[in-house]
Amino acid sequence: MKKTDKLVQLLNSHIEDKDILEVACGGAEFSISASTMAKSVSCIDLDDSRLNELINHTDIKFQIMDASKMDYPDDSFDTIVIYNAFYHIQSQWEDIARECSRVLRKDGKICIASTWKLDIGLMKEYFGNDVKWEDEFLIVMM
Ligand SMILES: C[S@@+](CC[C@H](N)C(=O)[O-])C[C@H]1O[C@@H](n2cnc3c(N)ncnc32)[C@H](O)[C@@H]1O
């Protein structure tokens, strides 16, 4: 089973029939996995150089967009996922976190999940006891 399929299973209650946004999606593997269960999936990155062409066969809405200045209206998503990308966005985290909170619905969740060594250390440093291991993923829900 693909890692991202496993993560979607773990996050099932936050994915099934929900409007999902993946931030800093890179290849968008998480979005592709989530699209089998979610109501809708949107994903953004600063560029499309890594984007998996499989996305063309799905309903996923990919956009080139800076996560620290999103174009989405307030209260657009039920769940926002940042997968294997925390290290790459850490210097912008304050702005990205503010934007994520703005576009998230009232009872929504932001999920940062990673299997990457570089992310793991940083996530522990930033989020302390709020991080937890689920299978091979270090996860923080906020
Ligand atoms: C490690 S890579 C991709 C990780 C991706 N989730 C994956 O699994 O393939 C991190 C990504 O963060 C993106 N990124 C960095 N800053 C960003 C920002 N402000 N807005 C959107 N994407 C950003 C980079 O362009 C890069 O594609």
Short mmCIF file of N, CA, C and O in Angstrom, two decimals, residues 4-71:
data_model
loop_
_atom_site.label_atom_id
_atom_site.label_comp_id
_atom_site.label_asym_id
_atom_site.label_seq_id
_atom_site.Cartn_x
_atom_site.Cartn_y
_atom_site.Cartn_z
N THR A 4 0.83 7.27 1.18
CA THR A 4 -0.24 8.28 1.25
C THR A 4 -1.62 7.64 1.40
O THR A 4 -2.51 8.22 2.02
N ASP A 5 -1.78 6.42 0.86
CA ASP A 5 -3.06 5.70 1.07
C ASP A 5 -3.20 5.35 2.55
O ASP A 5 -4.28 5.44 3.14
N LYS A 6 -2.06 4.96 3.15
CA LYS A 6 -2.08 4.61 4.57
C LYS A 6 -2.43 5.84 5.41
O LYS A 6 -3.22 5.77 6.35
N LEU A 7 -1.85 6.98 5.05
CA LEU A 7 -2.13 8.22 5.80
C LEU A 7 -3.60 8.61 5.67
O LEU A 7 -4.23 9.01 6.65
N VAL A 8 -4.15 8.46 4.47
CA VAL A 8 -5.58 8.77 4.28
C VAL A 8 -6.43 7.86 5.17
O VAL A 8 -7.39 8.31 5.80
N GLN A 9 -6.04 6.60 5.27
CA GLN A 9 -6.80 5.69 6.16
C GLN A 9 -6.73 6.15 7.61
O GLN A 9 -7.73 6.15 8.32
N LEU A 10 -5.51 6.56 8.03
CA LEU A 10 -5.35 7.02 9.42
C LEU A 10 -6.19 8.27 9.70
O LEU A 10 -6.69 8.46 10.81
N LEU A 11 -6.29 9.12 8.70
CA LEU A 11 -7.01 10.40 8.87
C LEU A 11 -8.47 10.31 8.41
O LEU A 11 -9.14 11.34 8.30
N ASN A 12 -8.90 9.10 8.17
CA ASN A 12 -10.21 8.82 7.59
C ASN A 12 -11.33 9.78 8.02
O ASN A 12 -12.04 10.35 7.19
N SER A 13 -11.47 9.98 9.33
CA SER A 13 -12.61 10.78 9.80
C SER A 13 -12.48 12.26 9.39
O SER A 13 -13.47 12.99 9.39
N HIS A 14 -11.28 12.68 9.02
CA HIS A 14 -11.08 14.07 8.59
C HIS A 14 -11.05 14.20 7.07
O HIS A 14 -10.86 15.30 6.55
N ILE A 15 -11.18 13.07 6.38
CA ILE A 15 -11.05 13.08 4.91
C ILE A 15 -12.38 12.71 4.23
O ILE A 15 -12.80 13.35 3.27
N GLU A 16 -13.02 11.67 4.76
CA GLU A 16 -14.21 11.14 4.10
C GLU A 16 -15.32 12.19 4.01
O GLU A 16 -15.71 12.78 5.04
N ASP A 17 -15.77 12.45 2.78
CA ASP A 17 -16.86 13.42 2.52
C ASP A 17 -16.53 14.84 2.97
O ASP A 17 -17.43 15.62 3.27
N LYS A 18 -15.25 15.16 3.03
CA LYS A 18 -14.84 16.51 3.46
C LYS A 18 -14.22 17.26 2.28
O LYS A 18 -13.74 16.65 1.31
N ASP A 19 -14.18 18.59 2.42
CA ASP A 19 -13.46 19.44 1.46
C ASP A 19 -12.04 19.61 1.98
O ASP A 19 -11.82 20.17 3.06
N ILE A 20 -11.09 19.10 1.19
CA ILE A 20 -9.70 19.01 1.62
C ILE A 20 -8.82 19.98 0.84
O ILE A 20 -8.99 20.14 -0.37
N LEU A 21 -7.85 20.56 1.54
CA LEU A 21 -6.80 21.33 0.87
C LEU A 21 -5.45 20.74 1.27
O LEU A 21 -5.17 20.57 2.46
N GLU A 22 -4.63 20.40 0.28
CA GLU A 22 -3.24 20.03 0.57
C GLU A 22 -2.34 21.21 0.22
O GLU A 22 -2.34 21.70 -0.92
N VAL A 23 -1.58 21.65 1.21
CA VAL A 23 -0.68 22.81 1.06
C VAL A 23 0.74 22.30 0.78
O VAL A 23 1.17 21.32 1.37
N ALA A 24 1.45 22.98 -0.12
CA ALA A 24 2.83 22.59 -0.49
C ALA A 24 2.83 21.15 -0.99
O ALA A 24 3.57 20.30 -0.52
N CYS A 25 1.98 20.90 -1.99
CA CYS A 25 1.67 19.52 -2.38
C CYS A 25 2.76 18.83 -3.18
O CYS A 25 2.75 17.59 -3.26
N GLY A 26 3.68 19.56 -3.80
CA GLY A 26 4.73 18.90 -4.59
C GLY A 26 4.12 18.00 -5.65
O GLY A 26 3.41 18.46 -6.54
N GLY A 27 4.34 16.70 -5.52
CA GLY A 27 3.79 15.75 -6.49
C GLY A 27 2.30 15.51 -6.32
O GLY A 27 1.66 14.90 -7.16
N ALA A 28 1.74 15.94 -5.20
CA ALA A 28 0.30 15.80 -4.88
C ALA A 28 -0.11 14.35 -4.64
O ALA A 28 -1.27 13.99 -4.82
N GLU A 29 0.82 13.53 -4.20
CA GLU A 29 0.48 12.12 -3.93
C GLU A 29 -0.59 12.00 -2.85
O GLU A 29 -1.48 11.17 -2.94
N PHE A 30 -0.48 12.83 -1.81
CA PHE A 30 -1.50 12.76 -0.76
C PHE A 30 -2.88 13.11 -1.35
O PHE A 30 -3.87 12.43 -1.08
N SER A 31 -2.92 14.16 -2.16
CA SER A 31 -4.20 14.58 -2.75
C SER A 31 -4.80 13.48 -3.61
O SER A 31 -6.01 13.24 -3.58
N ILE A 32 -3.95 12.81 -4.37
CA ILE A 32 -4.43 11.73 -5.24
C ILE A 32 -5.04 10.61 -4.39
O ILE A 32 -6.13 10.12 -4.69
N SER A 33 -4.36 10.28 -3.30
CA SER A 33 -4.91 9.24 -2.41
C SER A 33 -6.22 9.72 -1.77
O SER A 33 -7.19 8.95 -1.68
N ALA A 34 -6.24 10.97 -1.32
CA ALA A 34 -7.42 11.49 -0.62
C ALA A 34 -8.63 11.60 -1.55
O ALA A 34 -9.78 11.53 -1.10
N SER A 35 -8.37 11.76 -2.85
CA SER A 35 -9.48 12.01 -3.78
C SER A 35 -10.43 10.83 -3.90
O SER A 35 -11.56 10.99 -4.36
N THR A 36 -9.99 9.65 -3.47
CA THR A 36 -10.89 8.49 -3.54
C THR A 36 -12.00 8.57 -2.49
O THR A 36 -13.01 7.90 -2.59
N MET A 37 -11.79 9.38 -1.45
CA MET A 37 -12.71 9.40 -0.31
C MET A 37 -13.33 10.76 -0.02
O MET A 37 -14.41 10.86 0.54
N ALA A 38 -12.58 11.80 -0.39
CA ALA A 38 -13.01 13.16 -0.01
C ALA A 38 -14.17 13.63 -0.87
O ALA A 38 -14.42 13.10 -1.95
N LYS A 39 -14.86 14.65 -0.38
CA LYS A 39 -15.91 15.29 -1.18
C LYS A 39 -15.25 16.09 -2.30
O LYS A 39 -15.64 16.03 -3.45
N SER A 40 -14.21 16.86 -1.93
CA SER A 40 -13.43 17.59 -2.94
C SER A 40 -12.01 17.72 -2.45
O SER A 40 -11.76 17.72 -1.23
N VAL A 41 -11.08 17.79 -3.39
CA VAL A 41 -9.67 17.97 -3.02
C VAL A 41 -9.09 19.11 -3.86
O VAL A 41 -9.18 19.11 -5.09
N SER A 42 -8.50 20.08 -3.15
CA SER A 42 -7.74 21.14 -3.81
C SER A 42 -6.31 21.02 -3.32
O SER A 42 -6.08 20.56 -2.19
N CYS A 43 -5.36 21.42 -4.14
CA CYS A 43 -3.97 21.40 -3.68
C CYS A 43 -3.21 22.53 -4.32
O CYS A 43 -3.54 22.95 -5.44
N ILE A 44 -2.22 23.02 -3.58
CA ILE A 44 -1.46 24.18 -4.06
C ILE A 44 0.03 23.98 -3.84
O ILE A 44 0.46 23.29 -2.92
N ASP A 45 0.79 24.63 -4.70
CA ASP A 45 2.24 24.67 -4.54
C ASP A 45 2.72 25.92 -5.29
O ASP A 45 1.99 26.50 -6.09
N LEU A 46 3.97 26.29 -5.01
CA LEU A 46 4.54 27.47 -5.68
C LEU A 46 4.80 27.19 -7.16
O LEU A 46 4.89 28.11 -7.96
N ASP A 47 4.97 25.90 -7.50
CA ASP A 47 5.16 25.55 -8.92
C ASP A 47 4.62 24.15 -9.19
O ASP A 47 4.27 23.42 -8.25
N ASP A 48 4.57 23.80 -10.47
CA ASP A 48 4.00 22.50 -10.82
C ASP A 48 5.05 21.53 -11.35
O ASP A 48 4.72 20.54 -12.00
N SER A 49 6.32 21.81 -11.04
CA SER A 49 7.40 21.00 -11.63
C SER A 49 7.39 19.54 -11.17
O SER A 49 7.86 18.67 -11.88
N ARG A 50 6.88 19.29 -9.97
CA ARG A 50 6.87 17.91 -9.44
C ARG A 50 5.52 17.23 -9.56
O ARG A 50 5.35 16.09 -9.15
N LEU A 51 4.55 17.96 -10.08
CA LEU A 51 3.17 17.46 -10.05
C LEU A 51 3.02 16.14 -10.81
O LEU A 51 3.47 16.02 -11.96
N ASN A 52 2.43 15.16 -10.16
CA ASN A 52 2.22 13.84 -10.77
C ASN A 52 1.14 13.96 -11.86
O ASN A 52 0.06 14.50 -11.61
N GLU A 53 1.45 13.46 -13.05
CA GLU A 53 0.49 13.62 -14.15
C GLU A 53 -0.82 12.84 -13.94
O GLU A 53 -1.82 13.12 -14.59
N LEU A 54 -0.80 11.93 -12.96
CA LEU A 54 -2.04 11.21 -12.62
C LEU A 54 -3.16 12.17 -12.24
O LEU A 54 -4.34 11.86 -12.34
N ILE A 55 -2.74 13.34 -11.76
CA ILE A 55 -3.73 14.32 -11.31
C ILE A 55 -4.68 14.72 -12.44
O ILE A 55 -5.82 15.10 -12.21
N ASN A 56 -4.20 14.59 -13.67
CA ASN A 56 -5.03 14.95 -14.83
C ASN A 56 -6.22 14.01 -15.00
O ASN A 56 -7.15 14.31 -15.73
N HIS A 57 -6.16 12.86 -14.32
CA HIS A 57 -7.26 11.90 -14.45
C HIS A 57 -8.17 11.93 -13.22
O HIS A 57 -8.88 10.98 -12.93
N THR A 58 -8.08 13.00 -12.46
CA THR A 58 -8.90 13.12 -11.24
C THR A 58 -9.65 14.45 -11.28
O THR A 58 -9.44 15.27 -12.18
N ASP A 59 -10.49 14.66 -10.23
CA ASP A 59 -11.21 15.95 -10.11
C ASP A 59 -10.44 16.92 -9.22
O ASP A 59 -10.98 17.95 -8.81
N ILE A 60 -9.22 16.58 -8.86
CA ILE A 60 -8.44 17.43 -7.95
C ILE A 60 -8.17 18.78 -8.61
O ILE A 60 -7.79 18.85 -9.78
N LYS A 61 -8.37 19.84 -7.79
CA LYS A 61 -8.14 21.19 -8.34
C LYS A 61 -6.77 21.68 -7.90
O LYS A 61 -6.60 22.10 -6.75
N PHE A 62 -5.78 21.57 -8.77
CA PHE A 62 -4.43 22.06 -8.45
C PHE A 62 -4.32 23.52 -8.91
O PHE A 62 -4.77 23.88 -9.99
N GLN A 63 -3.68 24.32 -8.05
CA GLN A 63 -3.39 25.70 -8.45
C GLN A 63 -2.00 26.09 -7.98
O GLN A 63 -1.58 25.69 -6.88
N ILE A 64 -1.31 26.86 -8.81
CA ILE A 64 -0.06 27.46 -8.35
C ILE A 64 -0.46 28.63 -7.45
O ILE A 64 -1.15 29.55 -7.90
N MET A 65 -0.09 28.53 -6.19
CA MET A 65 -0.52 29.55 -5.22
C MET A 65 0.43 29.54 -4.03
O MET A 65 0.88 28.48 -3.60
N ASP A 66 0.73 30.72 -3.54
CA ASP A 66 1.59 30.86 -2.36
C ASP A 66 0.72 30.63 -1.11
O ASP A 66 -0.26 31.35 -0.89
N ALA A 67 1.10 29.64 -0.31
CA ALA A 67 0.29 29.30 0.88
C ALA A 67 0.29 30.40 1.92
O ALA A 67 -0.56 30.40 2.81
N SER A 68 1.21 31.34 1.82
CA SER A 68 1.21 32.44 2.79
C SER A 68 0.31 33.60 2.33
O SER A 68 0.13 34.57 3.06
N LYS A 69 -0.23 33.47 1.09
CA LYS A 69 -1.16 34.50 0.57
C LYS A 69 -2.17 33.79 -0.31
O LYS A 69 -2.15 33.89 -1.53
N MET A 70 -3.07 33.03 0.30
CA MET A 70 -3.98 32.22 -0.51
C MET A 70 -5.11 33.06 -1.10
O MET A 70 -5.54 34.03 -0.51
N ASP A 71 -5.59 32.61 -2.27
CA ASP A 71 -6.70 33.30 -2.95
C ASP A 71 -8.06 32.80 -2.47
O ASP A 71 -9.07 33.36 -2.85
#
